[in-house]
Short mmCIF file of C-alpha atoms in Angstrom, two decimals:
data_model
loop_
_atom_site.label_atom_id
_atom_site.label_comp_id
_atom_site.label_asym_id
_atom_site.label_seq_id
_atom_site.Cartn_x
_atom_site.Cartn_y
_atom_site.Cartn_z
CA MET O 24 -2.26 25.33 -24.98
CA SER O 25 -3.01 27.13 -28.29
CA LEU O 26 -5.16 24.97 -30.55
CA PRO O 27 -5.77 25.55 -34.28
CA HIS O 28 -9.21 26.83 -35.16
CA PRO O 29 -10.96 24.00 -37.01
CA ALA O 30 -11.49 26.18 -40.08
CA HIS O 31 -8.17 28.02 -40.09
CA PRO O 32 -4.55 26.93 -39.49
CA VAL O 33 -3.96 29.77 -37.03
CA SER O 34 -3.47 29.55 -33.29
CA ARG O 35 -5.70 31.25 -30.76
CA ARG O 36 -2.71 33.26 -29.59
CA GLU O 37 -2.20 34.63 -33.09
CA VAL O 38 -5.86 35.47 -33.39
CA ILE O 39 -5.86 37.25 -30.04
CA GLN O 40 -2.69 39.18 -30.80
CA ALA O 41 -3.88 40.16 -34.27
CA GLY O 42 -7.42 40.98 -33.20
CA ALA O 43 -7.11 42.42 -29.72
CA ILE O 44 -3.81 44.20 -30.16
CA GLY O 45 -3.46 44.77 -33.88
CA LEU O 46 -6.94 46.00 -34.72
CA LEU O 47 -7.72 47.64 -31.41
CA GLY O 48 -4.24 49.07 -30.98
CA LEU O 49 -4.17 48.24 -27.29
CA GLY O 50 -0.96 48.91 -25.34
CA MET O 51 -1.24 45.80 -23.17
CA ASN O 52 1.77 43.60 -22.56
CA HIS O 53 -0.10 40.82 -20.76
CA LEU O 54 -3.14 39.47 -22.57
CA SER O 55 -4.52 35.96 -22.28
CA ALA O 56 -7.74 34.24 -23.28
CA LEU O 57 -10.62 33.88 -20.88
CA GLN O 58 -14.25 32.83 -20.98
CA ALA O 59 -16.81 33.41 -18.26
CA MET O 60 -20.38 32.13 -18.12
CA THR O 61 -23.12 32.95 -15.67
CA ALA O 62 -24.45 30.49 -13.14
CA ALA O 63 -26.92 30.62 -10.29
CA THR O 64 -25.13 31.47 -7.08
CA GLN O 65 -25.89 31.42 -3.39
CA PRO O 66 -24.76 34.16 -1.01
CA ALA O 67 -20.99 33.91 -0.81
CA ARG O 68 -19.26 33.46 2.51
CA ALA O 69 -16.55 35.68 1.04
CA LYS O 70 -16.47 37.97 -1.96
CA SER O 71 -13.05 36.78 -3.09
CA VAL O 72 -10.45 34.05 -2.62
CA ILE O 73 -6.66 34.32 -2.71
CA TYR O 74 -5.05 30.90 -3.19
CA ILE O 75 -1.35 31.06 -2.32
CA PHE O 76 0.40 28.08 -3.90
CA LEU O 77 3.86 27.00 -2.72
CA SER O 78 5.19 24.96 -5.62
CA GLY O 79 7.62 22.27 -4.50
CA GLY O 80 5.96 21.31 -1.23
CA LEU O 81 6.23 23.15 2.09
CA ALA O 82 7.75 21.00 4.85
CA GLN O 83 5.19 20.69 7.64
CA HIS O 84 7.96 19.99 10.18
CA GLU O 85 9.66 23.27 9.30
CA SER O 86 6.52 25.39 9.36
CA PHE O 87 3.19 24.62 11.03
CA ASP O 88 3.40 21.07 12.42
CA MET O 89 6.68 20.85 14.27
CA LYS O 90 7.57 17.73 16.23
CA PRO O 91 10.06 18.90 18.89
CA ASP O 92 9.80 15.66 20.86
CA ALA O 93 10.52 13.41 17.89
CA PRO O 94 13.97 11.89 17.27
CA MET O 95 16.57 14.19 15.72
CA GLU O 96 16.28 12.49 12.34
CA VAL O 97 12.64 13.61 12.28
CA ARG O 98 12.38 16.90 14.16
CA GLY O 99 15.10 18.77 12.26
CA GLU O 100 17.09 21.85 13.23
CA PHE O 101 14.44 24.52 13.79
CA LYS O 102 12.85 25.40 17.13
CA PRO O 103 9.16 26.04 17.75
CA ILE O 104 8.00 29.43 19.04
CA ARG O 105 4.80 30.41 20.78
CA THR O 106 2.06 32.21 18.92
CA ARG O 107 -0.67 34.48 20.28
CA THR O 108 -2.93 31.43 20.28
CA PRO O 109 -2.55 29.46 23.54
CA GLY O 110 -0.94 26.09 22.93
CA LEU O 111 -0.13 26.75 19.27
CA HIS O 112 3.55 26.69 18.31
CA ILE O 113 5.04 27.18 14.85
CA CYS O 114 8.49 27.55 13.33
CA GLU O 115 10.84 30.15 14.78
CA HIS O 116 11.36 31.59 11.29
CA LEU O 117 7.69 32.59 10.99
CA PRO O 118 7.62 35.33 13.67
CA ASN O 119 5.19 37.63 11.87
CA LEU O 120 2.61 34.91 11.39
CA ALA O 121 3.10 33.86 15.02
CA ARG O 122 2.34 37.42 16.10
CA ILE O 123 -1.02 37.47 14.26
CA SER O 124 -2.04 33.85 14.85
CA LYS O 125 -5.48 34.87 16.08
CA LYS O 126 -6.25 36.00 12.52
CA TRP O 127 -5.59 32.62 10.84
CA SER O 128 -6.18 28.91 11.37
CA LEU O 129 -4.49 25.66 10.35
CA VAL O 130 -5.43 22.33 8.85
CA ARG O 131 -2.63 19.90 9.74
CA SER O 132 -4.25 16.81 8.26
CA LEU O 133 -4.66 17.36 4.53
CA THR O 134 -3.73 14.15 2.76
CA HIS O 135 -3.65 12.54 -0.67
CA GLY O 136 -1.94 9.56 -2.27
CA SER O 137 0.70 11.07 -4.55
CA SER O 138 4.28 12.05 -3.77
CA ASP O 139 5.01 12.96 -7.40
CA HIS O 140 5.44 16.64 -8.20
CA SER O 141 3.47 16.62 -11.45
CA LEU O 142 0.49 14.66 -10.16
CA GLY O 143 0.69 16.49 -6.82
CA HIS O 144 0.37 19.83 -8.62
CA HIS O 145 -2.57 18.50 -10.59
CA ILE O 146 -4.25 17.23 -7.41
CA MET O 147 -3.93 20.42 -5.38
CA LEU O 148 -4.62 22.84 -8.24
CA THR O 149 -7.75 20.97 -9.33
CA GLY O 150 -8.96 19.75 -5.93
CA ARG O 151 -9.19 16.20 -7.25
CA SER O 152 -7.28 13.28 -5.70
CA ASP O 153 -7.71 11.02 -8.71
CA ALA O 154 -5.47 11.16 -11.77
CA PRO O 155 -7.45 11.84 -14.94
CA LEU O 156 -7.55 9.23 -17.64
CA GLY O 157 -4.36 9.43 -19.70
CA PHE O 158 -2.62 11.80 -17.29
CA ASP O 159 0.76 12.86 -18.65
CA PRO O 160 3.27 14.28 -16.13
CA GLY O 161 5.12 15.87 -19.02
CA LYS O 162 2.41 18.12 -20.40
CA PRO O 163 -1.14 19.42 -19.92
CA LYS O 164 -3.88 17.63 -21.86
CA LYS O 165 -7.52 18.23 -22.77
CA SER O 166 -8.43 15.24 -20.60
CA ASP O 167 -7.01 16.83 -17.41
CA HIS O 168 -9.37 17.87 -14.64
CA PRO O 169 -10.04 21.62 -14.75
CA SER O 170 -8.20 23.74 -12.22
CA ILE O 171 -10.06 25.43 -9.36
CA ALA O 172 -9.24 28.77 -11.01
CA ALA O 173 -10.62 27.55 -14.37
CA LEU O 174 -13.87 26.41 -12.73
CA ALA O 175 -14.15 29.79 -11.02
CA THR O 176 -13.63 31.42 -14.40
CA ALA O 177 -16.38 29.34 -15.97
CA LEU O 178 -18.96 29.31 -13.18
CA LEU O 179 -18.83 32.70 -11.49
CA PRO O 180 -21.21 35.32 -12.91
CA LYS O 181 -19.82 37.42 -15.69
CA ARG O 182 -19.25 41.01 -14.64
CA LYS O 183 -20.69 43.91 -16.59
CA ASP O 184 -17.22 45.46 -16.79
CA ASN O 185 -15.78 42.21 -18.25
CA LEU O 186 -13.15 41.77 -15.56
CA PRO O 187 -11.96 38.15 -15.50
CA PRO O 188 -13.40 36.21 -12.55
CA ALA O 189 -10.06 34.47 -11.87
CA ILE O 190 -6.44 35.51 -12.36
CA VAL O 191 -3.21 33.57 -11.84
CA LEU O 192 0.01 35.48 -11.15
CA PRO O 193 2.94 36.15 -11.35
CA ASP O 194 3.70 33.28 -13.75
CA LYS O 195 2.64 29.91 -15.06
CA LEU O 196 4.17 26.95 -13.26
CA VAL O 197 6.92 25.74 -15.58
CA HIS O 198 9.57 23.18 -14.62
CA ARG O 199 13.23 24.02 -15.11
CA THR O 200 13.26 21.55 -18.02
CA GLY O 201 10.75 23.75 -19.82
CA ARG O 202 7.67 21.56 -19.44
CA THR O 203 4.51 23.29 -18.29
CA LEU O 204 2.90 21.56 -15.31
CA ALA O 205 -0.56 20.09 -15.79
CA GLY O 206 -3.54 21.07 -13.64
CA GLN O 207 -3.38 24.83 -14.17
CA PHE O 208 -5.78 25.04 -17.10
CA GLY O 209 -9.30 24.38 -18.30
CA GLY O 210 -8.63 20.75 -19.21
CA MET O 211 -11.97 19.04 -19.83
CA LEU O 212 -13.75 22.39 -19.56
CA GLY O 213 -12.02 23.45 -22.75
CA ALA O 214 -9.14 25.83 -23.26
CA GLN O 215 -11.55 28.77 -23.58
CA HIS O 216 -12.00 28.46 -19.81
CA ASP O 217 -8.30 28.72 -18.96
CA PRO O 218 -7.89 31.30 -16.19
CA TRP O 219 -6.31 34.63 -17.05
CA PHE O 220 -2.54 34.38 -16.51
CA LEU O 221 -0.60 37.53 -15.66
CA GLU O 222 2.98 36.54 -16.37
CA MET O 223 4.98 39.20 -14.59
CA SER O 224 7.96 37.08 -13.55
CA PRO O 225 10.30 35.91 -16.31
CA TYR O 226 11.02 32.21 -16.63
CA HIS O 227 14.30 31.51 -14.80
CA PRO O 228 15.12 27.80 -14.66
CA GLU O 229 18.53 28.11 -13.03
CA HIS O 230 17.50 29.56 -9.68
CA TYR O 231 14.54 29.95 -7.35
CA GLY O 232 12.63 32.10 -4.90
CA ALA O 233 11.77 35.71 -4.15
CA TYR O 234 14.14 37.72 -6.29
CA PRO O 235 16.07 39.95 -5.99
CA LYS O 236 16.80 39.79 -2.26
CA TYR O 237 15.99 36.10 -1.74
CA LEU O 238 17.05 34.57 -5.05
CA PHE O 239 18.88 31.29 -4.43
CA HIS O 240 19.91 27.90 -5.75
CA HIS O 241 19.27 24.79 -3.66
CA GLU O 242 22.92 23.76 -3.81
CA ARG O 243 24.83 27.01 -4.38
CA GLY O 244 22.84 29.28 -2.06
CA PHE O 245 22.38 33.00 -2.75
CA GLU O 246 22.27 34.05 -6.41
CA THR O 247 22.17 37.33 -8.29
CA ASP O 248 20.55 37.92 -11.67
CA ASP O 249 20.10 41.46 -12.91
CA THR O 250 17.95 40.28 -15.82
CA LEU O 251 15.04 39.36 -13.53
CA LYS O 252 12.50 42.17 -13.58
CA PHE O 253 9.03 42.03 -12.04
CA GLN O 254 7.02 43.51 -14.89
CA ALA O 255 3.57 44.63 -13.85
CA PRO O 256 1.10 44.89 -16.75
CA HIS O 257 0.76 48.29 -18.36
CA LEU O 258 -2.82 49.03 -19.24
CA SER O 259 -2.39 52.02 -21.48
CA LEU O 260 -3.39 53.20 -24.92
CA PRO O 261 -0.96 54.34 -27.60
CA GLN O 262 -0.44 58.09 -27.78
CA GLY O 263 -3.36 59.79 -29.48
CA LEU O 264 -5.73 56.84 -29.05
CA THR O 265 -8.64 57.41 -26.66
CA LEU O 266 -11.07 54.90 -25.24
CA ASP O 267 -13.78 56.34 -27.48
CA ARG O 268 -11.61 55.66 -30.50
CA VAL O 269 -11.03 52.12 -29.25
CA LEU O 270 -14.79 51.59 -29.02
CA ASP O 271 -15.13 53.02 -32.53
CA ARG O 272 -12.60 50.47 -33.74
CA VAL O 273 -14.59 47.73 -32.05
CA SER O 274 -17.70 48.87 -33.88
CA LEU O 275 -15.74 48.95 -37.12
CA ARG O 276 -14.43 45.44 -36.53
CA ASN O 277 -17.91 44.17 -35.78
CA ALA O 278 -19.08 45.59 -39.11
CA LEU O 279 -16.15 44.02 -40.95
CA GLU O 280 -16.86 40.66 -39.34
CA LYS O 281 -20.39 40.73 -40.71
CA GLN O 282 -19.07 41.40 -44.20
CA THR O 283 -16.10 39.05 -44.34
CA GLU O 284 -16.62 35.31 -44.18
CA ASP O 285 -13.22 34.51 -42.68
CA LEU O 286 -13.56 37.09 -39.92
CA THR O 287 -17.08 35.87 -39.17
CA VAL O 288 -15.66 32.41 -38.55
CA LEU O 289 -13.00 33.87 -36.28
CA ALA O 290 -15.67 35.81 -34.43
CA GLY O 291 -17.13 32.45 -33.45
CA ASP O 292 -14.06 31.81 -31.31
CA GLU O 293 -15.49 32.64 -27.89
CA ALA O 294 -12.05 33.05 -26.38
CA PHE O 295 -11.23 35.67 -29.01
CA ASP O 296 -14.42 37.63 -28.39
CA SER O 297 -14.20 37.50 -24.59
CA THR O 298 -10.55 38.55 -24.68
CA ARG O 299 -11.42 41.57 -26.73
CA GLN O 300 -14.21 42.47 -24.31
CA ALA O 301 -11.95 41.96 -21.31
CA ALA O 302 -9.27 44.16 -22.85
CA ILE O 303 -11.74 47.02 -23.15
CA GLY O 304 -13.03 46.39 -19.64
CA LEU O 305 -9.52 46.52 -18.21
CA LEU O 306 -8.69 49.71 -20.08
CA SER O 307 -11.80 51.44 -18.77
CA ASN O 308 -11.47 50.29 -15.14
CA ARG O 309 -9.52 52.77 -13.05
CA LYS O 310 -9.32 50.43 -10.05
CA VAL O 311 -7.53 47.84 -12.17
CA HIS O 312 -5.09 50.47 -13.41
CA ASP O 313 -4.28 51.31 -9.81
CA ALA O 314 -3.99 47.63 -8.88
CA PHE O 315 -1.15 47.24 -11.36
CA SER O 316 0.58 50.50 -10.49
CA LEU O 317 3.12 49.51 -7.86
CA GLU O 318 4.87 52.83 -8.36
CA LYS O 319 1.81 54.49 -6.81
CA VAL O 320 2.02 52.39 -3.65
CA ASP O 321 3.10 54.03 -0.41
CA PRO O 322 6.79 53.10 0.10
CA LYS O 323 6.01 52.07 3.67
CA LEU O 324 3.43 49.57 2.39
CA LEU O 325 5.95 48.18 -0.09
CA ASP O 326 8.40 47.76 2.75
CA ARG O 327 5.80 45.87 4.80
CA TYR O 328 5.00 43.39 2.03
CA GLY O 329 8.64 43.18 1.00
CA ARG O 330 10.44 44.56 -2.03
CA HIS O 331 10.69 41.17 -3.67
CA SER O 332 8.59 39.00 -5.98
CA PHE O 333 6.64 37.40 -3.11
CA GLY O 334 5.69 40.79 -1.65
CA TRP O 335 4.88 42.38 -4.98
CA SER O 336 2.71 39.40 -6.00
CA LEU O 337 0.61 39.38 -2.82
CA LEU O 338 0.23 43.15 -2.82
CA MET O 339 -1.06 42.95 -6.39
CA ALA O 340 -3.40 40.10 -5.41
CA LYS O 341 -4.83 42.26 -2.63
CA ASN O 342 -5.34 45.14 -5.05
CA LEU O 343 -7.02 42.89 -7.61
CA VAL O 344 -9.59 41.47 -5.20
CA GLN O 345 -10.31 45.01 -4.03
CA SER O 346 -10.93 45.96 -7.68
CA GLY O 347 -13.47 43.16 -8.07
CA VAL O 348 -11.59 40.05 -9.22
CA ARG O 349 -13.19 37.09 -7.44
CA MET O 350 -10.27 34.65 -7.30
CA VAL O 351 -6.53 35.21 -7.50
CA GLN O 352 -4.07 32.33 -7.43
CA VAL O 353 -0.58 33.47 -6.43
CA ASN O 354 2.29 31.12 -7.19
CA LEU O 355 4.86 31.94 -4.52
CA GLY O 356 7.99 30.41 -5.95
CA ASN O 357 8.84 29.36 -9.48
CA ASN O 358 10.08 25.98 -10.62
CA GLU O 359 9.26 24.07 -7.42
CA SER O 360 11.14 26.50 -5.17
CA TRP O 361 9.93 24.73 -2.01
CA ASP O 362 11.39 21.36 -3.05
CA THR O 363 13.90 21.23 -0.21
CA HIS O 364 15.73 17.95 -0.84
CA GLN O 365 19.05 19.43 0.13
CA ALA O 366 20.35 22.21 2.39
CA ALA O 367 16.77 22.41 3.63
CA TRP O 368 17.36 24.35 6.85
CA LYS O 369 19.82 26.76 5.32
CA ASN O 370 17.58 27.55 2.36
CA LEU O 371 14.35 27.71 4.35
CA LYS O 372 15.92 29.97 6.96
CA ASN O 373 17.68 32.33 4.57
CA PHE O 374 15.57 32.39 1.42
CA LEU O 375 12.08 30.87 1.64
CA LEU O 376 10.44 31.35 5.03
CA PRO O 377 11.37 35.03 5.60
CA PRO O 378 9.76 36.50 2.45
CA MET O 379 6.73 34.23 2.77
CA ASP O 380 6.26 35.16 6.43
CA GLN O 381 6.63 38.85 5.65
CA ALA O 382 4.32 38.96 2.64
CA VAL O 383 1.54 36.66 3.89
CA SER O 384 1.33 38.35 7.29
CA ALA O 385 1.24 41.78 5.59
CA LEU O 386 -1.60 40.60 3.33
CA ILE O 387 -3.66 39.35 6.28
CA GLU O 388 -3.05 42.49 8.35
CA ASP O 389 -3.69 44.79 5.40
CA LEU O 390 -7.05 43.23 4.57
CA ASP O 391 -7.98 43.17 8.25
CA ALA O 392 -7.16 46.85 8.69
CA SER O 393 -9.32 47.78 5.70
CA GLY O 394 -12.24 45.69 6.98
CA GLN O 395 -12.03 43.32 4.01
CA LEU O 396 -10.56 40.21 5.63
CA ASP O 397 -14.01 38.78 6.34
CA GLU O 398 -14.79 39.22 2.63
CA THR O 399 -11.60 37.53 1.42
CA LEU O 400 -10.71 33.90 2.03
CA ILE O 401 -6.95 33.29 2.02
CA VAL O 402 -5.69 29.71 1.65
CA MET O 403 -2.06 28.62 1.43
CA GLY O 404 -0.55 25.23 0.64
CA GLY O 405 1.58 23.29 -1.83
CA GLU O 406 1.28 20.07 -3.79
CA PHE O 407 2.28 17.95 -0.76
CA GLY O 408 4.30 17.95 2.47
CA ARG O 409 7.74 16.44 3.16
CA THR O 410 8.88 13.11 4.57
CA PRO O 411 9.14 12.65 8.32
CA LYS O 412 12.62 11.20 8.03
CA ILE O 413 15.49 13.46 7.02
CA LYS O 414 17.83 12.19 4.35
CA SER O 415 20.57 13.33 1.98
CA ILE O 416 20.34 13.06 -1.79
CA SER O 417 24.10 12.43 -1.96
CA ALA O 418 27.11 11.92 0.26
CA THR O 419 28.19 15.54 -0.19
CA ALA O 420 24.86 17.39 -0.12
CA LEU O 421 23.45 18.89 3.05
CA PRO O 422 20.33 16.97 4.17
CA GLY O 423 16.66 17.69 3.45
CA ARG O 424 13.36 15.89 3.05
CA ASP O 425 11.69 14.02 0.19
CA HIS O 426 8.18 14.40 -1.22
CA TRP O 427 5.28 13.27 0.96
CA GLY O 428 1.64 13.33 -0.11
CA HIS O 429 0.31 11.72 3.07
CA ALA O 430 0.33 14.89 5.19
CA GLN O 431 0.65 18.62 4.74
CA SER O 432 -0.39 21.73 6.61
CA ILE O 433 -2.71 24.33 5.10
CA LEU O 434 -3.13 27.89 6.39
CA LEU O 435 -6.52 29.61 6.10
CA ALA O 436 -7.58 33.13 7.02
CA GLY O 437 -10.50 35.47 6.43
CA GLY O 438 -13.70 34.68 4.62
CA GLY O 439 -15.58 34.06 7.85
CA ILE O 440 -12.96 31.67 9.21
CA LYS O 441 -12.21 32.18 12.90
CA GLY O 442 -8.57 32.54 13.78
CA GLY O 443 -6.54 30.50 16.22
CA ARG O 444 -8.03 27.11 15.32
CA VAL O 445 -6.25 23.88 14.41
CA ILE O 446 -8.10 21.21 12.46
CA GLY O 447 -6.71 17.68 12.55
CA GLU O 448 -3.42 16.33 13.79
CA THR O 449 -0.70 14.03 12.57
CA ASP O 450 1.09 11.22 14.34
CA LYS O 451 4.18 11.72 16.52
CA LEU O 452 6.43 11.77 13.46
CA GLY O 453 4.26 14.11 11.38
CA GLY O 454 3.73 11.51 8.70
CA TYR O 455 0.03 10.57 8.70
CA PRO O 456 -3.21 12.14 9.94
CA VAL O 457 -4.55 10.56 13.14
CA SER O 458 -7.65 12.75 13.39
CA ASP O 459 -9.95 14.69 11.10
CA ALA O 460 -8.17 13.84 7.85
CA GLN O 461 -9.02 16.24 5.03
CA THR O 462 -8.86 15.69 1.29
CA PRO O 463 -8.09 17.97 -1.66
CA GLU O 464 -11.79 17.64 -2.53
CA ASN O 465 -12.68 19.16 0.87
CA PHE O 466 -10.10 21.88 0.30
CA ALA O 467 -11.65 22.77 -3.07
CA ALA O 468 -15.17 22.66 -1.62
CA THR O 469 -14.09 25.21 1.00
CA ILE O 470 -13.09 27.56 -1.80
CA TYR O 471 -16.26 26.98 -3.82
CA GLU O 472 -18.46 27.57 -0.78
CA ALA O 473 -16.62 30.80 0.00
CA LEU O 474 -17.28 31.99 -3.55
CA GLY O 475 -20.98 31.26 -3.23
CA LEU O 476 -21.17 28.40 -5.73
CA PRO O 477 -24.13 26.16 -4.76
CA ARG O 478 -23.66 22.53 -3.77
CA GLU O 479 -25.87 21.53 -6.72
CA THR O 480 -23.60 23.20 -9.28
CA ILE O 481 -22.59 21.13 -12.26
CA TRP O 482 -20.19 21.92 -15.06
CA LYS O 483 -20.07 20.49 -18.55
CA ASP O 484 -16.95 19.31 -20.32
CA PHE O 485 -16.18 20.07 -23.96
CA THR O 486 -18.27 17.07 -25.04
CA GLY O 487 -21.31 18.30 -23.11
CA ARG O 488 -21.13 15.72 -20.33
CA PRO O 489 -22.16 17.03 -16.88
CA HIS O 490 -19.87 16.82 -13.84
CA THR O 491 -20.47 17.57 -10.18
CA LEU O 492 -18.54 20.56 -8.86
CA TYR O 493 -18.46 19.52 -5.19
CA MET O 494 -16.50 16.27 -4.84
CA GLY O 495 -16.14 16.73 -1.08
CA SER O 496 -17.48 18.80 1.82
CA PRO O 497 -16.10 22.15 3.03
CA ILE O 498 -13.67 21.75 5.91
CA GLY O 499 -15.62 21.93 9.14
CA GLY O 500 -14.73 23.55 12.43
CA LEU O 501 -13.28 26.74 10.94
CA THR O 502 -16.27 29.08 11.17
#
């Protein structure tokens, strides 16, 4: 996504690295461009939002919309279990979420028209059902719709301490072929509005899931890879460099920029300037330091979330919203981990559902215990659901389910949402909504409302054209 500056054949990344790290001397191993602008806001239903994204597509039949009375080729192998909510049953491999069902609610009727991974990602990450003009499943483009996180970055008020309004962790969504999935970035907003990415998980195209304990391959099963390290950002200064000296260097750079024509042009790069400001804000914010310091976490709390990439990611998300970040998108599963075409029940049972159940339930309980659940909206979903009918991708592979955009289940908790509610239902086979169908636009509107963005909000693309933020209505019946 780095674009040459019009006056200089140098990428934004090079400018940021040279300016923010080289001249400031910052010891930061995760630095990415961001831009935030102020906008009029209404009282937020929640202070923060955590968007848990399950890349690959969570099977509704194997999670929150089981069909035990359907034919065997539809219902699958798992059994439903009771929750604390009367009449609500979910998958047997989600016991922790079942135990706290009165703290969360479901939408079983979210629907859109694409069963393609790339477009599905774009739809659910942007909250727009339509494909943008010239959409390319192979790469992000300037003509893409902006992601929900990018719009939060652009529209939420800029903080005095320069913390980014929105953060995505623990990685960008990159396919095993190496192509970066569209829909994660600023798109028509401009690349200066890309959300802040904290890339703590290394790219690993050969396997999937919550390493180290739950690392797996869809065909081979359990995997080991000692090279995978969850690397939390270190926000530290080089030895002998104090924050006062950093600020002195900033003043020096500002003076140099006024004297040097080339640097003055570079100073016009808003992404460069805001990154430098954010770097200083992060260095001077003790709460952010603590948010990234997993070694300071009580071992019992680490055990509750899980000592794996899912647990570490959600624990860090909780710490970040407590430190003041307004929106955190957590990608639970690299490289379409939830794409269960084959060996679906084996892989869901052994590798995917247990760490998700453990980490998400710990997040909900943790925020509830601290009194912050009402201030934090948690939403969880993927790019689509899975087909009602079970099938095999080959004569030798264990069976699974294909992609299915027509129905998926979404979990919501906190942010003023009452627990124990179910919005919408699907038909007897779990394939299509038969009541209260919800769209990605309604899903996005629920997030925007929680963040306090007014219904009248507009945003402008890089050409200056205005666009309506709310393309749908917040999901009703949850508050």
